[in-house]
PDB file of C-alpha atoms in Angstrom:
ATOM      1  CA  MET A 230      73.234  15.092 -78.110  1.00 50.00           C
ATOM      2  CA  ARG A 231      70.585  13.357 -76.028  1.00 46.00           C
ATOM      3  CA  ALA A 232      68.356  10.928 -77.925  1.00 44.00           C
ATOM      4  CA  THR A 233      70.166  11.508 -81.217  1.00 46.00           C
ATOM      5  CA  TYR A 234      70.994   7.885 -81.791  1.00 41.00           C
ATOM      6  CA  LEU A 235      67.395   6.780 -81.200  1.00 41.00           C
ATOM      7  CA  PHE A 236      66.076   9.394 -83.594  1.00 46.00           C
ATOM      8  CA  LEU A 237      68.756   8.502 -86.120  1.00 47.00           C
ATOM      9  CA  LEU A 238      67.768   4.848 -86.020  1.00 42.00           C
ATOM     10  CA  CYS A 239      64.126   5.818 -86.538  1.00 48.00           C
ATOM     11  CA  SER A 240      65.023   7.860 -89.592  1.00 46.00           C
ATOM     12  CA  LEU A 241      67.091   5.015 -91.018  1.00 42.00           C
ATOM     13  CA  LEU A 242      64.350   2.436 -90.589  1.00 37.00           C
ATOM     14  CA  VAL A 243      61.426   4.241 -92.187  1.00 39.00           C
ATOM     15  CA  PRO A 244      60.797   7.171 -94.553  1.00 45.00           C
ATOM     16  CA  ILE A 245      61.732  10.552 -93.162  1.00 45.00           C
ATOM     17  CA  VAL A 246      59.996  11.025 -89.814  1.00 46.00           C
ATOM     18  CA  VAL A 247      57.637   8.223 -88.905  1.00 47.00           C
ATOM     19  CA  CYS A 248      58.967   5.691 -86.427  1.00 52.00           C
ATOM     20  CA  ALA A 249      56.962   2.696 -85.228  1.00 42.00           C
ATOM     21  CA  ASN A 250      53.867   4.212 -86.917  1.00 52.00           C
ATOM     22  CA  ASN A 251      53.976   7.202 -84.557  1.00 79.00           C
ATOM     23  CA  LEU A 252      55.221  10.743 -84.879  1.00 90.00           C
ATOM     24  CA  PRO A 253      57.785  12.124 -82.439  1.00 94.00           C
ATOM     25  CA  ASN A 254      56.133  14.054 -79.611  1.00 94.00           C
ATOM     26  CA  PHE A 255      57.201  17.376 -81.081  1.00 97.00           C
ATOM     27  CA  LEU A 256      55.492  16.802 -84.451  1.00 97.00           C
ATOM     28  CA  THR A 257      51.787  16.909 -85.275  1.00 97.00           C
ATOM     29  CA  ALA A 258      50.194  15.645 -88.466  1.00 97.00           C
ATOM     30  CA  ASP A 259      50.317  19.177 -89.892  1.00 98.00           C
ATOM     31  CA  SER A 260      53.892  19.953 -88.873  1.00 98.00           C
ATOM     32  CA  ASP A 261      54.931  16.523 -90.147  1.00 98.00           C
ATOM     33  CA  LYS A 262      53.596  17.495 -93.590  1.00 98.00           C
ATOM     34  CA  GLU A 263      55.545  20.748 -93.379  1.00 99.00           C
ATOM     35  CA  TYR A 264      58.721  18.918 -92.447  1.00 98.00           C
ATOM     36  CA  ARG A 265      58.289  16.449 -95.312  1.00 97.00           C
ATOM     37  CA  ALA A 266      57.853  19.394 -97.693  1.00 98.00           C
ATOM     38  CA  THR A 267      61.044  20.908 -96.301  1.00 98.00           C
ATOM     39  CA  ILE A 268      62.973  17.676 -96.815  1.00 97.00           C
ATOM     40  CA  ASN A 269      61.692  17.321-100.374  1.00 97.00           C
ATOM     41  CA  HIS A 270      62.676  20.908-101.143  1.00 98.00           C
ATOM     42  CA  LEU A 271      66.192  20.445 -99.743  1.00 97.00           C
ATOM     43  CA  ARG A 272      66.615  17.179-101.613  1.00 95.00           C
ATOM     44  CA  GLY A 273      65.882  19.070-104.809  1.00 94.00           C
ATOM     45  CA  LEU A 274      68.628  21.600-104.076  1.00 94.00           C
ATOM     46  CA  LEU A 275      71.434  19.178-103.260  1.00 92.00           C
ATOM     47  CA  PRO A 276      73.093  16.301-105.131  1.00 85.00           C
ATOM     48  CA  LYS A 277      71.549  12.910-104.402  1.00 80.00           C
ATOM     49  CA  ASN A 278      73.625  10.831-101.971  1.00 75.00           C
ATOM     50  CA  GLY A 279      76.213  13.587-101.566  1.00 80.00           C
ATOM     51  CA  ILE A 280      79.566  13.134 -99.853  1.00 88.00           C
ATOM     52  CA  ALA A 281      78.932  12.822 -96.115  1.00 90.00           C
ATOM     53  CA  GLU A 282      81.947  14.974 -95.209  1.00 92.00           C
ATOM     54  CA  ILE A 283      80.126  18.070 -96.453  1.00 93.00           C
ATOM     55  CA  LEU A 284      77.244  17.408 -94.041  1.00 95.00           C
ATOM     56  CA  PRO A 285      78.904  19.234 -91.085  1.00 96.00           C
ATOM     57  CA  GLY A 286      79.183  22.402 -93.167  1.00 96.00           C
ATOM     58  CA  LEU A 287      75.653  22.302 -94.543  1.00 96.00           C
ATOM     59  CA  ALA A 288      74.255  21.463 -91.088  1.00 97.00           C
ATOM     60  CA  SER A 289      76.357  24.017 -89.201  1.00 98.00           C
ATOM     61  CA  PRO A 290      74.484  26.642 -87.138  1.00 99.00           C
ATOM     62  CA  TYR A 291      71.876  28.513 -89.200  1.00 99.00           C
ATOM     63  CA  SER A 292      73.077  26.921 -92.436  1.00 98.00           C
ATOM     64  CA  LEU A 293      70.833  25.289 -95.039  1.00 98.00           C
ATOM     65  CA  LEU A 294      70.267  21.917 -93.335  1.00 98.00           C
ATOM     66  CA  ASP A 295      70.053  23.344 -89.809  1.00 99.00           C
ATOM     67  CA  VAL A 296      66.258  23.546 -89.886  1.00 99.00           C
ATOM     68  CA  HIS A 297      64.774  25.514 -86.973  1.00 99.00           C
ATOM     69  CA  PRO A 298      61.162  25.128 -85.747  1.00 99.00           C
ATOM     70  CA  THR A 299      60.740  28.827 -84.955  1.00 98.00           C
ATOM     71  CA  LYS A 300      57.163  28.428 -83.662  1.00 99.00           C
ATOM     72  CA  PHE A 301      57.936  25.671 -81.158  1.00 99.00           C
ATOM     73  CA  THR A 302      57.467  26.953 -77.603  1.00 98.00           C
ATOM     74  CA  SER A 303      58.935  24.075 -75.585  1.00 98.00           C
ATOM     75  CA  ALA A 304      62.703  24.208 -75.045  1.00 98.00           C
ATOM     76  CA  GLU A 305      62.777  20.425 -74.750  1.00 98.00           C
ATOM     77  CA  ASP A 306      60.955  20.020 -78.063  1.00 98.00           C
ATOM     78  CA  LYS A 307      63.350  22.433 -79.777  1.00 98.00           C
ATOM     79  CA  ASN A 308      66.326  20.540 -78.390  1.00 98.00           C
ATOM     80  CA  ASP A 309      64.958  17.132 -79.363  1.00 98.00           C
ATOM     81  CA  PHE A 310      64.070  18.364 -82.836  1.00 98.00           C
ATOM     82  CA  ALA A 311      67.649  19.558 -83.417  1.00 98.00           C
ATOM     83  CA  ASN A 312      68.953  16.054 -82.745  1.00 96.00           C
ATOM     84  CA  PHE A 313      66.200  14.493 -84.824  1.00 97.00           C
ATOM     85  CA  ASN A 314      66.778  16.843 -87.743  1.00 98.00           C
ATOM     86  CA  LEU A 315      70.470  15.994 -87.973  1.00 97.00           C
ATOM     87  CA  GLY A 316      69.649  12.297 -88.092  1.00 95.00           C
ATOM     88  CA  VAL A 317      67.013  12.772 -90.770  1.00 95.00           C
ATOM     89  CA  MET A 318      69.187  15.058 -92.912  1.00 95.00           C
ATOM     90  CA  SER A 319      72.119  12.686 -92.735  1.00 94.00           C
ATOM     91  CA  ASN A 320      69.981   9.830 -94.034  1.00 91.00           C
ATOM     92  CA  ALA A 321      67.480  11.529 -96.331  1.00 90.00           C
ATOM     93  CA  ILE A 322      70.094  13.486 -98.264  1.00 89.00           C
ATOM     94  CA  PHE A 323      73.480  11.891 -97.617  1.00 89.00           C
ATOM     95  CA  LYS A 324      72.822   8.254 -96.676  1.00 87.00           C
ATOM     96  CA  ALA A 325      75.589   8.831 -94.144  1.00 91.00           C
ATOM     97  CA  ASP A 326      76.951   6.080 -91.918  1.00 93.00           C
ATOM     98  CA  PRO A 327      75.227   6.372 -88.499  1.00 92.00           C
ATOM     99  CA  ASN A 328      78.602   6.056 -86.762  1.00 94.00           C
ATOM    100  CA  PHE A 329      79.858   9.056 -88.728  1.00 95.00           C
ATOM    101  CA  VAL A 330      76.839  11.135 -87.742  1.00 95.00           C
ATOM    102  CA  THR A 331      76.980  10.269 -84.043  1.00 93.00           C
ATOM    103  CA  SER A 332      80.688  11.183 -84.023  1.00 95.00           C
ATOM    104  CA  LEU A 333      80.084  14.734 -85.253  1.00 96.00           C
ATOM    105  CA  PRO A 334      79.466  16.335 -81.823  1.00 95.00           C
ATOM    106  CA  ASN A 335      82.981  15.285 -80.802  1.00 94.00           C
ATOM    107  CA  ARG A 336      84.290  17.754 -83.369  1.00 94.00           C
ATOM    108  CA  VAL A 337      82.591  20.556 -81.449  1.00 95.00           C
ATOM    109  CA  LEU A 338      82.433  19.633 -77.768  1.00 96.00           C
ATOM    110  CA  CYS A 339      85.223  20.670 -75.409  1.00 96.00           C
ATOM    111  CA  ASN A 340      85.505  19.764 -71.745  1.00 89.00           C
ATOM    112  CA  GLN A 341      89.232  20.175 -71.174  1.00 92.00           C
ATOM    113  CA  THR A 342      91.277  23.157 -70.044  1.00 92.00           C
ATOM    114  CA  SER A 343      93.483  23.157 -73.142  1.00 92.00           C
ATOM    115  CA  CYS A 344      90.653  23.580 -75.651  1.00 94.00           C
ATOM    116  CA  ARG A 345      88.820  25.998 -73.357  1.00 94.00           C
ATOM    117  CA  ASN A 346      91.918  28.203 -73.318  1.00 95.00           C
ATOM    118  CA  GLN A 347      92.129  28.076 -77.112  1.00 96.00           C
ATOM    119  CA  ARG A 348      88.517  29.189 -77.340  1.00 97.00           C
ATOM    120  CA  VAL A 349      89.046  32.086 -74.959  1.00 96.00           C
ATOM    121  CA  LYS A 350      92.022  33.201 -77.078  1.00 97.00           C
ATOM    122  CA  ALA A 351      89.867  33.099 -80.207  1.00 98.00           C
ATOM    123  CA  ILE A 352      87.142  35.087 -78.451  1.00 98.00           C
ATOM    124  CA  ASN A 353      89.600  37.701 -77.182  1.00 98.00           C
ATOM    125  CA  LYS A 354      90.869  38.243 -80.737  1.00 98.00           C
ATOM    126  CA  LEU A 355      87.294  38.716 -81.932  1.00 98.00           C
ATOM    127  CA  LEU A 356      86.516  41.135 -79.106  1.00 98.00           C
ATOM    128  CA  ILE A 357      88.796  43.694 -80.735  1.00 98.00           C
ATOM    129  CA  GLN A 358      85.907  44.081 -83.194  1.00 98.00           C
ATOM    130  CA  GLN A 359      83.066  43.916 -80.683  1.00 97.00           C
ATOM    131  CA  ASP A 360      82.146  47.595 -81.045  1.00 98.00           C
ATOM    132  CA  VAL A 361      81.789  47.128 -84.807  1.00 98.00           C
ATOM    133  CA  ILE A 362      79.570  44.087 -84.239  1.00 98.00           C
ATOM    134  CA  ARG A 363      77.422  45.820 -81.617  1.00 98.00           C
ATOM    135  CA  ASP A 364      77.034  48.907 -83.818  1.00 98.00           C
ATOM    136  CA  PHE A 365      76.077  46.771 -86.817  1.00 98.00           C
ATOM    137  CA  PHE A 366      73.086  45.262 -85.034  1.00 98.00           C
ATOM    138  CA  LYS A 367      72.098  48.619 -83.513  1.00 97.00           C
ATOM    139  CA  ASP A 368      72.225  50.325 -86.907  1.00 96.00           C
ATOM    140  CA  ASN A 369      70.492  47.478 -88.756  1.00 96.00           C
ATOM    141  CA  VAL A 370      67.575  46.572 -86.527  1.00 95.00           C
ATOM    142  CA  ASP A 371      65.871  44.620 -89.309  1.00 94.00           C
ATOM    143  CA  ILE A 372      68.782  42.155 -89.481  1.00 96.00           C
ATOM    144  CA  THR A 373      68.783  39.503 -86.767  1.00 97.00           C
ATOM    145  CA  ILE A 374      70.666  36.594 -88.376  1.00 98.00           C
ATOM    146  CA  VAL A 375      73.929  36.588 -90.327  1.00 98.00           C
ATOM    147  CA  GLN A 376      75.419  33.217 -91.259  1.00 99.00           C
ATOM    148  CA  GLN A 377      78.342  32.598 -93.571  1.00 97.00           C
ATOM    149  CA  SER A 378      79.853  29.508 -95.177  1.00 95.00           C
ATOM    150  CA  ASP A 379      82.182  31.527 -97.416  1.00 92.00           C
ATOM    151  CA  ASP A 380      82.198  34.959 -99.036  1.00 90.00           C
ATOM    152  CA  LYS A 381      79.704  33.869-101.712  1.00 92.00           C
ATOM    153  CA  VAL A 382      77.507  31.522 -99.689  1.00 96.00           C
ATOM    154  CA  PHE A 383      75.805  33.170 -96.732  1.00 97.00           C
ATOM    155  CA  ARG A 384      72.513  33.878 -95.041  1.00 97.00           C
ATOM    156  CA  VAL A 385      70.907  37.120 -93.872  1.00 97.00           C
ATOM    157  CA  ASN A 386      67.666  36.620 -91.947  1.00 96.00           C
ATOM    158  CA  ASN A 387      65.739  34.029 -93.987  1.00 96.00           C
ATOM    159  CA  ALA A 388      67.450  34.749 -97.309  1.00 95.00           C
ATOM    160  CA  PHE A 389      70.187  32.346 -98.421  1.00 96.00           C
ATOM    161  CA  PHE A 390      72.664  33.825-100.912  1.00 94.00           C
ATOM    162  CA  THR A 391      74.646  31.675-103.377  1.00 92.00           C
ATOM    163  CA  PRO A 392      76.440  32.327-106.693  1.00 91.00           C
ATOM    164  CA  ALA A 393      73.450  30.728-108.451  1.00 90.00           C
ATOM    165  CA  GLY A 394      70.916  33.067-106.848  1.00 90.00           C
ATOM    166  CA  ILE A 395      69.039  33.782-103.638  1.00 93.00           C
ATOM    167  CA  ILE A 396      66.463  31.642-101.858  1.00 95.00           C
ATOM    168  CA  GLN A 397      64.035  33.516 -99.611  1.00 94.00           C
ATOM    169  CA  TYR A 398      62.142  31.350 -97.113  1.00 97.00           C
ATOM    170  CA  GLN A 399      58.868  31.963 -95.347  1.00 97.00           C
ATOM    171  CA  PRO A 400      58.489  30.128 -92.019  1.00 98.00           C
ATOM    172  CA  SER A 401      56.048  27.237 -92.350  1.00 99.00           C
ATOM    173  CA  ALA A 402      52.569  27.979 -90.995  1.00 99.00           C
ATOM    174  CA  VAL A 403      52.425  25.537 -88.073  1.00 99.00           C
ATOM    175  CA  ALA A 404      55.961  24.765 -86.890  1.00 99.00           C
ATOM    176  CA  GLY A 405      57.652  27.819 -88.350  1.00 99.00           C
ATOM    177  CA  PHE A 406      60.322  25.739 -90.061  1.00 99.00           C
ATOM    178  CA  VAL A 407      63.179  27.726 -91.587  1.00 99.00           C
ATOM    179  CA  PRO A 408      64.282  26.637 -94.112  1.00 99.00           C
ATOM    180  CA  SER A 409      60.881  25.397 -95.223  1.00 99.00           C
ATOM    181  CA  GLY A 410      59.097  24.163 -98.311  1.00 98.00           C
ATOM    182  CA  ASP A 411      57.847  27.726 -98.883  1.00 98.00           C
ATOM    183  CA  ALA A 412      60.732  29.143-100.903  1.00 97.00           C
ATOM    184  CA  THR A 413      61.029  31.919-103.482  1.00 94.00           C
ATOM    185  CA  PHE A 414      63.997  32.022-105.849  1.00 93.00           C
ATOM    186  CA  PHE A 415      65.591  35.266-107.034  1.00 90.00           C
ATOM    187  CA  ASN A 416      68.298  35.788-109.639  1.00 85.00           C
ATOM    188  CA  ASN A 417      69.693  38.917-108.021  1.00 76.00           C
ATOM    189  CA  VAL A 418      69.403  41.019-104.891  1.00 72.00           C
ATOM    190  CA  THR A 419      67.425  43.823-106.516  1.00 66.00           C
ATOM    191  CA  ASN A 420      64.268  41.715-106.445  1.00 65.00           C
ATOM    192  CA  ILE A 421      64.356  40.886-102.738  1.00 70.00           C
ATOM    193  CA  GLU A 422      61.949  43.037-100.770  1.00 61.00           C
ATOM    194  CA  ALA A 423      62.218  41.200 -97.445  1.00 64.00           C
ATOM    195  CA  CYS A 424      65.521  42.839 -96.542  1.00 73.00           C
ATOM    196  CA  ASP A 425      66.661  45.862 -98.501  1.00 72.00           C
ATOM    197  CA  LEU A 426      70.395  45.743 -99.324  1.00 84.00           C
ATOM    198  CA  CYS A 427      70.973  42.991 -96.752  1.00 89.00           C
ATOM    199  CA  SER A 428      73.977  41.554 -98.541  1.00 90.00           C
ATOM    200  CA  THR A 429      75.655  44.956 -98.884  1.00 91.00           C
ATOM    201  CA  ARG A 430      74.893  46.104 -95.356  1.00 94.00           C
ATOM    202  CA  SER A 431      76.180  42.867 -93.833  1.00 96.00           C
ATOM    203  CA  ALA A 432      79.439  42.787 -95.813  1.00 96.00           C
ATOM    204  CA  LYS A 433      81.637  44.312 -93.114  1.00 97.00           C
ATOM    205  CA  VAL A 434      80.433  42.032 -90.344  1.00 98.00           C
ATOM    206  CA  ARG A 435      80.727  39.035 -92.671  1.00 98.00           C
ATOM    207  CA  ASP A 436      84.353  39.986 -93.292  1.00 98.00           C
ATOM    208  CA  ILE A 437      84.896  39.845 -89.529  1.00 98.00           C
ATOM    209  CA  MET A 438      83.195  36.454 -89.394  1.00 99.00           C
ATOM    210  CA  ALA A 439      85.455  35.085 -92.131  1.00 98.00           C
ATOM    211  CA  LYS A 440      88.608  36.388 -90.463  1.00 98.00           C
ATOM    212  CA  HIS A 441      87.689  34.873 -87.090  1.00 98.00           C
ATOM    213  CA  HIS A 442      86.061  31.650 -88.372  1.00 98.00           C
ATOM    214  CA  VAL A 443      82.620  32.502 -86.995  1.00 99.00           C
ATOM    215  CA  ALA A 444      79.673  30.450 -88.255  1.00 99.00           C
ATOM    216  CA  ALA A 445      76.829  32.816 -87.334  1.00 99.00           C
ATOM    217  CA  MET A 446      75.866  35.979 -85.488  1.00 99.00           C
ATOM    218  CA  VAL A 447      72.341  36.359 -84.125  1.00 99.00           C
ATOM    219  CA  LYS A 448      70.601  39.244 -82.363  1.00 98.00           C
ATOM    220  CA  GLU A 449      68.314  37.498 -79.886  1.00 96.00           C
ATOM    221  CA  SER A 450      64.997  38.769 -78.542  1.00 90.00           C
ATOM    222  CA  ASP A 451      66.552  39.842 -75.229  1.00 89.00           C
ATOM    223  CA  GLY A 452      69.033  42.058 -77.069  1.00 91.00           C
ATOM    224  CA  VAL A 453      71.981  39.722 -76.572  1.00 96.00           C
ATOM    225  CA  ILE A 454      74.239  39.103 -79.574  1.00 98.00           C
ATOM    226  CA  ASN A 455      74.986  35.409 -79.900  1.00 98.00           C
ATOM    227  CA  ILE A 456      78.202  34.746 -81.826  1.00 99.00           C
ATOM    228  CA  VAL A 457      78.453  31.067 -82.747  1.00 99.00           C
ATOM    229  CA  PHE A 458      81.936  29.970 -83.722  1.00 99.00           C
ATOM    230  CA  GLU A 459      81.092  26.357 -84.459  1.00 98.00           C
ATOM    231  CA  GLY A 460      78.333  23.801 -83.969  1.00 98.00           C
ATOM    232  CA  ILE A 461      76.323  20.821 -85.109  1.00 98.00           C
ATOM    233  CA  SER A 462      72.760  20.007 -84.047  1.00 97.00           C
ATOM    234  CA  ASN A 463      72.314  21.232 -80.440  1.00 98.00           C
ATOM    235  CA  ASN A 464      76.059  21.384 -79.815  1.00 98.00           C
ATOM    236  CA  HIS A 465      77.285  24.965 -80.171  1.00 98.00           C
ATOM    237  CA  TRP A 466      80.134  27.005 -78.790  1.00 98.00           C
ATOM    238  CA  GLY A 467      80.512  30.728 -78.949  1.00 98.00           C
ATOM    239  CA  VAL A 468      80.284  33.975 -77.046  1.00 98.00           C
ATOM    240  CA  LYS A 469      77.388  36.139 -75.888  1.00 98.00           C
ATOM    241  CA  LEU A 470      77.671  39.925 -75.965  1.00 98.00           C
ATOM    242  CA  SER A 471      75.225  41.735 -73.713  1.00 96.00           C
ATOM    243  CA  ASP A 472      74.617  45.311 -72.603  1.00 92.00           C
ATOM    244  CA  ASN A 473      73.248  44.034 -69.296  1.00 90.00           C
ATOM    245  CA  SER A 474      75.333  41.961 -66.880  1.00 87.00           C
ATOM    246  CA  ASP A 475      72.115  40.459 -65.461  1.00 88.00           C
ATOM    247  CA  VAL A 476      71.328  38.792 -68.812  1.00 87.00           C
ATOM    248  CA  LYS A 477      73.720  35.885 -69.155  1.00 88.00           C
ATOM    249  CA  PRO A 478      73.773  32.123 -69.754  1.00 94.00           C
ATOM    250  CA  VAL A 479      73.256  29.769 -66.822  1.00 95.00           C
ATOM    251  CA  LYS A 480      74.699  26.273 -66.912  1.00 96.00           C
ATOM    252  CA  GLY A 481      71.926  23.698 -67.248  1.00 97.00           C
ATOM    253  CA  GLN A 482      69.378  26.212 -68.544  1.00 98.00           C
ATOM    254  CA  PRO A 483      68.306  26.326 -72.222  1.00 98.00           C
ATOM    255  CA  ASN A 484      69.320  29.029 -74.634  1.00 97.00           C
ATOM    256  CA  ALA A 485      66.916  30.715 -77.068  1.00 96.00           C
ATOM    257  CA  LEU A 486      67.066  27.659 -79.344  1.00 98.00           C
ATOM    258  CA  GLY A 487      66.256  25.301 -76.472  1.00 98.00           C
ATOM    259  CA  TYR A 488      69.786  23.895 -76.189  1.00 99.00           C
ATOM    260  CA  PRO A 489      71.031  23.491 -72.582  1.00 98.00           C
ATOM    261  CA  TYR A 490      74.185  25.340 -71.593  1.00 98.00           C
ATOM    262  CA  ASP A 491      76.875  22.781 -70.829  1.00 96.00           C
ATOM    263  CA  ASP A 492      79.729  25.162 -70.009  1.00 96.00           C
ATOM    264  CA  VAL A 493      79.741  28.868 -69.164  1.00 96.00           C
ATOM    265  CA  ILE A 494      82.833  31.056 -68.650  1.00 95.00           C
ATOM    266  CA  ALA A 495      82.546  34.767 -67.862  1.00 96.00           C
ATOM    267  CA  ILE A 496      85.281  36.643 -69.718  1.00 96.00           C
ATOM    268  CA  THR A 497      83.770  39.925 -68.492  1.00 96.00           C
ATOM    269  CA  PRO A 498      80.390  40.547 -66.816  1.00 95.00           C
ATOM    270  CA  THR A 499      78.840  41.144 -70.257  1.00 95.00           C
ATOM    271  CA  VAL A 500      80.960  38.801 -72.411  1.00 97.00           C
ATOM    272  CA  ILE A 501      80.290  35.114 -71.797  1.00 97.00           C
ATOM    273  CA  ASP A 502      81.969  32.111 -73.423  1.00 97.00           C
ATOM    274  CA  TYR A 503      79.549  29.182 -73.641  1.00 98.00           C
ATOM    275  CA  GLN A 504      78.988  25.660 -74.904  1.00 98.00           C
ATOM    276  CA  THR A 505      75.639  23.906 -75.374  1.00 98.00           C
ATOM    277  CA  ASN A 506      75.000  20.183 -75.427  1.00 95.00           C
TER     278      ASN A 506
END
């Protein structure tokens, strides 16, 4: 959670992203405009000054407030932006107490044997379904992200499904923000062309996610399936499923999102329990 508190203070002192009349190193004038558009869009979707306790759910991995700069190339910039984004979201939408926000990583992070063992047990239960999960991503190559809050609120790729309708996002032009201010609203799935029958095709794997309390499943560019059980900002824990024992997390190195691996436990050569921080 490095630099979170500094970024949070900046967001509390001045509107949205400008601190001391300067942009953070990872934002340009153009990407700043894109981020402001994203914030304004998200403000329009959510109740003003909402209850802060719902922030962890809305900002969980790949959920609505977990904005990703998909065109950033620097791992450090991606990591710093994750911290910054949580601080901005907590203030711009929730007016949350800074102490509450900075305490959120403690709900996720684990550095003791007892909680590690509990995580391994949860992973082993999920692994009973690993063939189903692997086959899903092999059979549905156009689906790379599945996120679920509950059975009626979920995400497939860049489409967010809710009982009120579906929001399809295009990555912003410069930073590639998703969600972004470039959103299209649909009343039903028949009008979505970006991913044909995504909600139907992902139903079985989403059932598995609900049963095992998984926040998101992502097929990464190296072919690894990243299963995120829980997370906030750059603090995630989960399991990586790989077909190649040479492709695995390394403690201290960044993952695909730029978040450094803080803990790595090999359950098998191709199944790795991990934590980022």
